[in-house]
């Protein structure tokens, strides 16, 4: 056996370079950061260019066809880079993570042999072992099981040395997976069954983030309001996190209408750190379509729920998700979606053309809507939603609120933050710093952002 002194040289060890590209939802953003934490403890440093990376991870999304296809075109771009690195005597390992990895696994390796490693969203804490296997020459390494050990406990162990910086606002996944099985959606297949992390484990993670300078936490879950740990629901968790020193703002996303309980509805009034914003997707306004989607509620039930939430919290910005052109959707069904949007009025929303996903119930349904019709409906819906968003933003001109300064703007001295209602707000920094919370007055409003002046340090 070689002795330690013989194996090491006097040259300082260069960190390896890691490039991560993230697609899809905020949970993937969180997962990419955690992968970065684990790899940082293994002496990998982040790079923002793939060319000279020793390891490239594509953290992928399977939600719509376009999202999934992006991965293959990215691999097409990476292949020549990997080959030219080989010619220089170096190496570039290409790994595919996330929901496409989970859904397509082996198929990916057949379709794109340049891939060295495939692993799903439930196994990325095993990255150190997986990388060693590839380095030892093993081909076609795949890890898409749902492991028995606690991913988050294991991650905490493996990444405690050197967590990556997080800025002033950070995501924390508290709930994963989905048991709802909406007929169009791949998430229950790619992320597995609903699971909530223990309260104590989340508190430890948030305390660590606070020590890194984070002031705002967004709790994430595919159905975050289904969070439950030994009788503590999401409202209880938010209350405990609000007591952590340094944490000034709390948010959560995404919620399902079926899991909106009274404690959570009361949370905005009870918890001063909880920001007045709720993302509550409805997808469609026609009961026939909602039933075919397996959303498990009617349009009226959703609208009544919104009324109840607003009755308790008058100052709440509402956001949603919509799908147009679900199989069997007629013009009359679509009109009901428009009507629901008019009845509810959103501060902002996301809308998508239905995309047929392999393995889902909706993919087998009759009445697939032609592409041109989907595009036309999407345009009409987005016009209405954009109008509502602009109106919402314009209603803020002259108003004041606290702003968390998050990052530099494009112009000298400019800073950008988010309002309590999640609008992007531009201010002239005037000597104030990122991470500060300041009081601002809004001067101007556009569809995508507000501009404001700092009036005092909050
Ligand atoms: N768990 C969340 C979000 C899941 S995915 C929820 O239930 O609200 C985010 C959004 O993508 C969904 O709300 C839906 O609007 C959209 N989406 C999911 N599957 C889709 C599909 N097959 N085609 C088009 N949009 C889809
Ligand atoms: Fe998908 Fe529905 Fe689950 Fe949301 S609730 S993740 S849309 S199956
Ligand atoms: Fe996409 Fe997976 Fe998120 S499919 S939306 S990355 S849960």
Coordinates of C-alpha atoms and ligand atoms in Angstrom, one line a residue:
X1 CA 0.0 0.0 0.0
X2 CA 1.2 3.5 -0.8
X3 CA 2.0 5.7 2.1
X4 CA 0.2 9.0 2.4
X5 CA 3.3 11.1 2.0
X6 CA 4.1 9.3 -1.2
X7 CA 0.7 9.8 -2.7
X8 CA 0.6 13.5 -2.2
X9 CA 2.7 16.1 -4.0
X10 CA 3.8 19.5 -2.9
X11 CA 1.7 21.3 -5.4
X12 CA -1.4 22.8 -4.0
X13 CA -4.5 20.9 -5.1
X14 CA -6.6 22.7 -7.7
X15 CA -10.3 22.4 -7.0
X16 CA -12.2 20.6 -9.7
X17 CA -14.8 22.7 -11.6
X18 CA -18.5 22.0 -11.5
X19 CA -21.1 23.4 -13.9
X20 CA -24.7 22.9 -13.1
X21 CA -27.6 23.9 -15.3
X22 CA -31.0 23.9 -13.8
X23 CA -34.3 23.5 -15.6
X24 CA -37.9 23.5 -14.3
X25 CA -39.3 24.4 -10.9
X26 CA -37.9 26.0 -7.7
X27 CA -37.4 22.5 -6.2
X28 CA -34.8 21.8 -8.8
X29 CA -33.1 25.1 -8.0
X30 CA -33.0 24.0 -4.4
X31 CA -31.7 20.5 -5.4
X32 CA -29.0 22.0 -7.5
X33 CA -27.8 24.1 -4.6
X34 CA -27.7 21.1 -2.3
X35 CA -25.7 19.2 -5.0
X36 CA -23.3 22.1 -5.0
X37 CA -23.0 21.9 -1.2
X38 CA -22.1 18.2 -1.3
X39 CA -19.6 18.7 -4.1
X40 CA -18.1 21.8 -2.5
X41 CA -17.3 19.6 0.4
X42 CA -15.6 17.2 -2.1
X43 CA -13.4 20.1 -3.4
X44 CA -15.4 21.1 -6.4
X45 CA -15.7 24.9 -7.2
X46 CA -18.6 26.3 -9.2
X47 CA -18.0 27.6 -12.7
X48 CA -20.5 29.5 -14.8
X49 CA -19.1 28.1 -18.2
X50 CA -19.3 24.5 -19.1
X51 CA -16.2 24.5 -21.4
X52 CA -13.6 23.8 -18.7
X53 CA -15.8 21.9 -16.3
X54 CA -14.7 18.6 -14.9
X55 CA -18.3 17.8 -14.1
X56 CA -21.4 19.0 -15.8
X57 CA -24.8 18.3 -14.2
X58 CA -28.0 19.0 -16.1
X59 CA -30.8 19.1 -13.5
X60 CA -33.8 18.4 -15.7
X61 CA -37.6 18.9 -15.8
X62 CA -40.1 16.5 -17.4
X63 CA -43.3 18.6 -16.9
X64 CA -43.8 19.5 -20.6
X65 CA -42.4 18.0 -23.8
X66 CA -40.4 21.1 -24.6
X67 CA -38.7 21.1 -21.2
X68 CA -37.7 17.5 -21.6
X69 CA -36.3 18.0 -25.1
X70 CA -34.0 20.8 -24.0
X71 CA -31.8 18.3 -22.3
X72 CA -31.0 16.4 -25.5
X73 CA -30.1 19.6 -27.3
X74 CA -27.9 20.7 -24.4
X75 CA -26.1 17.3 -24.5
X76 CA -25.5 17.9 -28.2
X77 CA -23.8 21.1 -27.4
X78 CA -21.7 19.6 -24.6
X79 CA -20.4 16.6 -26.5
X80 CA -17.8 18.4 -28.6
X81 CA -16.6 20.3 -25.5
X82 CA -16.1 16.9 -23.7
X83 CA -14.2 15.6 -26.7
X84 CA -11.9 18.6 -27.0
X85 CA -11.1 18.3 -23.2
X86 CA -10.2 14.7 -23.8
X87 CA -7.8 15.8 -26.5
X88 CA -6.2 18.1 -24.0
X89 CA -5.7 15.2 -21.6
X90 CA -8.5 16.4 -19.3
X91 CA -12.0 15.0 -18.7
X92 CA -15.6 16.2 -18.6
X93 CA -18.1 14.0 -16.8
X94 CA -21.7 14.6 -18.0
X95 CA -24.4 13.8 -15.5
X96 CA -28.1 14.1 -15.9
X97 CA -30.2 14.6 -12.8
X98 CA -33.8 15.5 -12.0
X99 CA -37.1 14.5 -13.4
X100 CA -36.2 13.5 -17.0
X101 CA -33.5 11.3 -15.4
X102 CA -36.1 9.7 -13.2
X103 CA -38.6 9.2 -15.9
X104 CA -36.4 8.1 -18.8
X105 CA -33.4 6.5 -17.0
X106 CA -31.8 3.9 -19.2
X107 CA -33.5 5.3 -22.4
X108 CA -31.4 8.4 -21.9
X109 CA -28.1 6.5 -22.0
X110 CA -29.2 4.7 -25.2
X111 CA -30.3 8.0 -26.9
X112 CA -27.2 10.0 -25.7
X113 CA -24.1 7.8 -25.1
X114 CA -22.2 11.0 -24.1
X115 CA -23.9 10.8 -20.7
X116 CA -21.7 9.2 -18.0
X117 CA -24.2 9.2 -15.1
X118 CA -28.0 9.4 -14.6
X119 CA -29.6 10.0 -11.2
X120 CA -33.0 10.9 -10.0
X121 CA -34.2 13.6 -7.6
X122 CA -34.3 11.2 -4.7
X123 CA -30.8 9.9 -5.0
X124 CA -28.5 13.0 -5.4
X125 CA -27.2 12.7 -1.8
X126 CA -25.4 9.6 -3.2
X127 CA -23.4 11.8 -5.7
X128 CA -20.0 11.2 -4.1
X129 CA -20.4 7.4 -4.5
X130 CA -21.8 7.7 -8.0
X131 CA -19.0 10.0 -9.1
X132 CA -16.4 7.5 -7.8
X133 CA -18.0 4.7 -9.7
X134 CA -17.7 6.7 -13.0
X135 CA -14.1 7.7 -12.1
X136 CA -13.3 4.0 -11.6
X137 CA -14.4 3.3 -15.2
X138 CA -17.9 2.0 -14.7
X139 CA -20.1 2.6 -17.7
X140 CA -23.8 3.6 -17.7
X141 CA -24.1 4.4 -14.0
X142 CA -27.8 4.9 -13.1
X143 CA -29.4 5.6 -9.8
X144 CA -33.2 6.1 -9.9
X145 CA -34.4 4.1 -6.9
X146 CA -36.3 5.8 -4.1
X147 CA -33.8 5.0 -1.4
X148 CA -34.7 4.0 2.2
X149 CA -32.3 6.3 4.0
X150 CA -33.2 9.9 4.7
X151 CA -31.9 12.0 1.8
X152 CA -31.9 15.2 3.8
X153 CA -30.1 13.7 6.9
X154 CA -27.5 12.3 4.6
X155 CA -27.1 15.6 2.7
X156 CA -26.7 17.5 5.9
X157 CA -23.8 15.1 6.9
X158 CA -22.1 15.3 3.5
X159 CA -22.4 19.0 3.0
X160 CA -21.8 20.5 6.5
X161 CA -18.1 21.5 5.7
X162 CA -18.7 24.1 3.1
X163 CA -22.2 25.2 2.2
X164 CA -22.4 27.5 -0.9
X165 CA -23.5 31.1 -0.3
X166 CA -27.2 31.6 -0.6
X167 CA -27.7 35.4 -0.9
X168 CA -30.4 37.1 1.1
X169 CA -33.3 34.8 0.0
X170 CA -33.2 31.0 0.0
X171 CA -35.4 28.1 -0.9
X172 CA -35.9 25.2 1.5
X173 CA -37.8 22.1 0.4
X174 CA -40.0 20.9 3.3
X175 CA -42.3 18.5 1.4
X176 CA -41.7 16.4 -1.6
X177 CA -43.8 14.2 -3.9
X178 CA -47.4 14.1 -4.8
X179 CA -50.3 11.7 -4.2
X180 CA -52.9 13.8 -6.1
X181 CA -52.4 12.2 -9.6
X182 CA -53.8 15.0 -11.7
X183 CA -54.4 13.2 -15.0
X184 CA -52.0 15.4 -17.0
X185 CA -49.0 15.5 -14.6
X186 CA -45.8 13.5 -14.4
X187 CA -44.8 14.7 -10.9
X188 CA -46.2 11.8 -8.9
X189 CA -44.1 9.5 -11.1
X190 CA -40.9 11.5 -11.0
X191 CA -40.9 12.7 -7.4
X192 CA -42.8 9.8 -5.8
X193 CA -45.2 9.8 -2.9
X194 CA -45.9 12.7 -0.5
X195 CA -43.3 13.1 2.2
X196 CA -42.8 15.8 4.8
X197 CA -39.4 16.5 6.4
X198 CA -39.2 16.5 10.3
X199 CA -39.7 20.0 11.8
X200 CA -36.4 19.8 13.8
X201 CA -34.4 19.0 10.7
X202 CA -35.9 22.0 8.8
X203 CA -35.3 24.3 11.8
X204 CA -31.6 23.3 11.8
X205 CA -31.3 24.0 8.1
X206 CA -33.0 27.4 8.4
X207 CA -30.7 28.4 11.3
X208 CA -27.7 27.5 9.2
X209 CA -29.1 29.7 6.3
X210 CA -29.7 32.5 8.8
X211 CA -26.1 32.3 9.9
X212 CA -25.1 32.6 6.2
X213 CA -27.0 35.9 6.0
X214 CA -30.3 34.7 4.6
X215 CA -33.2 36.9 5.6
X216 CA -36.1 35.4 3.6
X217 CA -37.0 31.8 3.3
X218 CA -39.4 30.3 0.7
X219 CA -40.6 26.8 1.8
X220 CA -41.1 24.5 -1.1
X221 CA -43.2 21.5 -1.8
X222 CA -45.1 20.0 -4.7
X223 CA -48.0 20.3 -2.4
X224 CA -46.4 22.4 0.3
X225 CA -49.7 22.9 2.2
X226 CA -50.0 19.2 2.7
X227 CA -47.0 19.5 5.0
X228 CA -47.5 17.5 8.2
X229 CA -45.0 16.2 10.8
X230 CA -46.5 14.6 13.9
X231 CA -49.4 17.0 14.1
X232 CA -47.5 20.1 13.0
X233 CA -48.9 21.5 9.7
X234 CA -47.5 24.2 7.5
X235 CA -48.9 27.0 9.7
X236 CA -47.2 25.5 12.8
X237 CA -43.9 25.1 10.9
X238 CA -44.1 28.7 9.7
X239 CA -44.7 29.9 13.2
X240 CA -41.6 28.1 14.5
X241 CA -39.4 29.3 11.6
X242 CA -40.6 32.9 12.3
X243 CA -38.9 32.7 15.7
X244 CA -35.4 32.1 14.2
X245 CA -33.1 35.1 14.6
X246 CA -32.3 36.9 11.4
X247 CA -35.2 35.4 9.4
X248 CA -37.5 38.3 8.6
X249 CA -39.7 37.0 5.8
X250 CA -41.4 33.7 5.0
X251 CA -43.1 32.5 1.9
X252 CA -44.3 29.1 0.7
X253 CA -45.2 27.5 -2.7
X254 CA -47.0 25.5 -4.3
X255 CA -50.3 24.9 -2.6
X256 CA -53.2 22.7 -3.6
X257 CA -56.8 24.0 -3.1
X258 CA -57.7 20.7 -1.4
X259 CA -55.1 21.2 1.4
X260 CA -55.9 24.8 2.3
X261 CA -56.9 24.4 6.0
X262 CA -58.2 27.0 8.4
X263 CA -55.0 27.3 10.4
X264 CA -53.1 28.2 7.2
X265 CA -55.8 30.7 6.2
X266 CA -55.3 32.3 9.6
X267 CA -51.5 32.3 9.3
X268 CA -51.2 35.6 7.5
X269 CA -53.0 37.4 10.3
X270 CA -51.2 35.4 13.0
X271 CA -47.7 35.5 11.6
X272 CA -46.2 38.9 10.8
X273 CA -43.3 37.4 9.0
X274 CA -45.5 35.6 6.5
X275 CA -45.6 37.6 3.2
X276 CA -49.1 38.4 1.8
X277 CA -48.8 36.2 -1.3
X278 CA -50.5 32.9 -2.2
X279 CA -49.9 30.8 -5.3
X280 CA -52.9 28.6 -5.6
X281 CA -53.3 26.9 -9.0
X282 CA -56.7 26.0 -10.4
X283 CA -55.7 24.9 -13.9
X284 CA -59.2 25.4 -15.5
X285 CA -62.6 27.0 -14.9
X286 CA -64.9 24.2 -16.3
X287 CA -66.1 21.6 -13.9
X288 CA -66.2 19.0 -16.7
X289 CA -62.5 19.7 -17.4
X290 CA -61.5 19.9 -13.7
X291 CA -63.1 16.4 -13.3
X292 CA -61.2 15.0 -16.2
X293 CA -58.1 16.5 -14.8
X294 CA -58.8 14.8 -11.4
X295 CA -58.3 18.1 -9.6
X296 CA -60.9 16.9 -7.0
X297 CA -62.7 20.2 -6.7
X298 CA -65.2 22.3 -8.7
X299 CA -64.7 25.8 -10.0
X300 CA -67.2 27.1 -7.5
X301 CA -65.4 25.4 -4.6
X302 CA -62.2 27.1 -5.7
X303 CA -63.9 30.6 -6.0
X304 CA -65.5 30.2 -2.6
X305 CA -62.2 29.2 -1.1
X306 CA -60.6 32.3 -2.5
X307 CA -63.5 34.4 -1.1
X308 CA -62.9 32.9 2.3
X309 CA -59.1 33.4 2.2
X310 CA -59.7 37.1 1.1
X311 CA -62.3 37.6 3.8
X312 CA -59.6 36.8 6.4
X313 CA -56.7 38.5 4.5
X314 CA -57.9 41.4 2.5
X315 CA -54.4 42.4 1.5
X316 CA -53.3 39.2 -0.3
X317 CA -51.8 38.9 -3.8
X318 CA -53.0 35.8 -5.6
X319 CA -51.3 33.8 -8.2
X320 CA -52.2 30.7 -10.1
X321 CA -51.4 28.1 -12.9
X322 CA -53.6 27.4 -15.9
X323 CA -53.6 24.8 -18.6
X324 CA -55.4 25.5 -21.9
X325 CA -56.3 22.8 -24.5
X326 CA -56.7 19.9 -22.1
X327 CA -58.2 16.9 -24.0
X328 CA -61.9 17.5 -24.7
X329 CA -61.7 21.3 -23.8
X330 CA -64.3 23.1 -25.9
X331 CA -64.5 26.8 -26.6
X332 CA -67.3 27.0 -24.0
X333 CA -65.1 25.2 -21.4
X334 CA -62.3 27.7 -22.2
X335 CA -64.7 30.6 -21.8
X336 CA -65.3 29.4 -18.2
X337 CA -61.6 29.6 -17.5
X338 CA -61.7 33.2 -18.7
X339 CA -64.7 33.9 -16.5
X340 CA -63.0 32.4 -13.4
X341 CA -60.0 34.6 -14.0
X342 CA -62.3 37.7 -14.2
X343 CA -64.1 36.6 -11.0
X344 CA -60.9 36.0 -9.0
X345 CA -58.5 38.6 -10.4
X346 CA -54.9 37.6 -10.1
X347 CA -51.8 39.6 -9.2
X348 CA -49.9 37.3 -11.6
X349 CA -50.1 33.8 -13.0
X350 CA -48.5 31.1 -15.1
X351 CA -50.3 29.6 -18.1
X352 CA -49.4 26.7 -20.4
X353 CA -50.6 24.8 -23.4
X354 CA -51.5 21.3 -22.4
X355 CA -48.6 19.0 -23.3
X356 CA -49.2 15.3 -23.6
X357 CA -46.9 13.3 -21.2
X358 CA -46.2 9.6 -21.6
X359 CA -47.6 7.4 -18.9
X360 CA -50.3 9.9 -17.7
X361 CA -54.0 9.2 -18.0
X362 CA -54.7 12.3 -20.1
X363 CA -52.3 11.1 -22.8
X364 CA -54.8 8.3 -23.5
X365 CA -57.9 10.6 -23.6
X366 CA -59.9 11.3 -26.8
X367 CA -60.3 14.8 -28.0
X368 CA -56.7 16.1 -28.1
X369 CA -57.0 19.8 -29.0
X370 CA -55.1 20.9 -32.2
X371 CA -52.0 23.0 -31.6
X372 CA -53.3 26.1 -33.3
X373 CA -56.4 26.2 -31.1
X374 CA -54.2 25.8 -27.9
X375 CA -52.0 28.7 -29.1
X376 CA -55.0 30.9 -29.8
X377 CA -56.6 30.1 -26.3
X378 CA -53.3 30.7 -24.6
X379 CA -52.9 34.1 -26.2
X380 CA -56.4 35.1 -25.1
X381 CA -55.9 33.9 -21.6
X382 CA -52.5 35.6 -21.3
X383 CA -53.9 38.9 -22.6
X384 CA -56.4 38.9 -19.7
X385 CA -53.9 37.8 -17.1
X386 CA -51.4 40.4 -18.3
X387 CA -54.1 43.1 -18.0
X388 CA -54.8 42.0 -14.5
X389 CA -51.1 42.0 -13.6
X390 CA -50.6 45.5 -14.9
X391 CA -53.7 46.7 -13.0
X392 CA -52.4 45.1 -9.8
X393 CA -49.0 46.7 -10.2
X394 CA -50.5 50.2 -11.1
X395 CA -52.6 50.1 -7.9
X396 CA -49.3 50.4 -6.0
X397 CA -48.3 53.8 -7.3
X398 CA -48.0 56.1 -4.3
X399 CA -48.1 53.1 -1.8
X400 CA -45.3 52.3 0.7
X401 CA -43.9 49.0 1.8
X402 CA -40.8 47.3 3.2
X403 CA -38.4 46.1 0.6
X404 CA -35.6 43.5 1.0
X405 CA -32.7 44.5 -1.2
X406 CA -31.6 41.4 -3.0
X407 CA -29.2 42.1 -5.9
X408 CA -27.6 44.9 -8.0
X409 CA -29.6 46.3 -10.9
X410 CA -28.4 47.0 -14.4
X411 CA -27.6 50.6 -13.8
X412 CA -24.9 52.1 -11.5
X413 CA -26.1 52.3 -8.0
X414 CA -29.4 50.6 -8.7
X415 CA -30.7 47.8 -6.5
X416 CA -33.5 45.3 -7.0
X417 CA -35.6 43.7 -4.4
X418 CA -39.0 42.0 -4.0
X419 CA -42.1 43.6 -2.5
X420 CA -44.1 41.7 0.1
X421 CA -46.4 40.8 -2.9
X422 CA -43.4 39.3 -4.9
X423 CA -43.2 42.2 -7.4
X424 CA -39.7 43.0 -8.6
X425 CA -38.9 46.6 -7.4
X426 CA -36.1 48.8 -8.7
X427 CA -34.6 51.5 -6.4
X428 CA -31.7 53.9 -6.4
X429 CA -29.6 52.2 -3.7
X430 CA -28.3 55.5 -2.2
X431 CA -25.7 53.9 -0.1
X432 CA -27.9 51.1 1.1
X433 CA -26.7 47.5 0.9
X434 CA -28.0 44.2 -0.3
X435 CA -29.5 42.3 2.6
X436 CA -31.0 45.5 4.2
X437 CA -34.8 45.9 4.5
X438 CA -35.8 49.5 3.6
X439 CA -39.1 51.4 3.4
X440 CA -39.9 52.5 -0.1
X441 CA -42.6 54.6 -1.9
X442 CA -43.6 53.4 -5.4
X443 CA -43.3 55.9 -8.2
X444 CA -44.0 53.9 -11.3
X445 CA -45.5 50.6 -12.3
X446 CA -45.1 48.4 -15.4
X447 CA -46.3 44.9 -16.1
X448 CA -43.2 43.2 -14.8
X449 CA -41.8 45.5 -12.1
X450 CA -42.2 48.6 -10.0
X451 CA -39.8 51.5 -9.5
X452 CA -39.6 53.1 -6.1
X453 CA -37.6 55.5 -3.8
X454 CA -36.2 54.6 -0.5
X455 CA -37.7 56.8 2.2
X456 CA -36.2 55.3 5.3
X457 CA -34.3 52.3 6.7
X458 CA -37.1 50.1 8.0
Ligands
LIG1 N1 -47.6 20.9 -7.6 C1 -48.0 22.0 -8.2 C2 -47.3 22.3 -9.6 C3 -46.9 21.2 -10.5 S1 -46.3 21.6 -12.0 C4 -49.5 22.1 -8.4 O1 -50.1 21.1 -8.3 O2 -50.0 23.2 -8.5 C5 -46.5 23.2 -12.3 C6 -47.6 23.5 -13.3 O3 -47.2 23.0 -14.6 C7 -48.9 23.0 -13.0 O4 -49.6 23.7 -12.0 C8 -49.6 23.0 -14.3 O5 -50.2 24.2 -14.6 C9 -48.4 22.8 -15.3 N2 -48.4 21.5 -15.9 C10 -48.3 20.3 -15.3 N3 -48.4 19.3 -16.2 C11 -48.6 19.8 -17.4 C12 -48.8 19.3 -18.7 N4 -48.8 18.0 -19.0 N5 -49.0 20.2 -19.7 C13 -49.0 21.6 -19.5 N6 -48.8 22.1 -18.3 C14 -48.6 21.3 -17.2
LIG2 FE1 -49.0 17.5 -10.5 FE2 -51.5 17.7 -9.6 FE3 -49.6 16.8 -8.0 FE4 -49.6 19.3 -8.8 S1 -51.2 18.3 -7.5 S2 -47.8 18.0 -8.7 S3 -50.4 19.3 -10.8 S4 -50.3 15.8 -9.9
LIG3 FE1 -40.3 19.8 -13.6 FE2 -39.8 17.9 -11.9 FE3 -40.2 20.4 -11.0 S1 -41.0 17.7 -13.7 S2 -41.6 21.2 -12.6 S3 -38.5 19.7 -12.2 S4 -40.9 18.5 -10.0

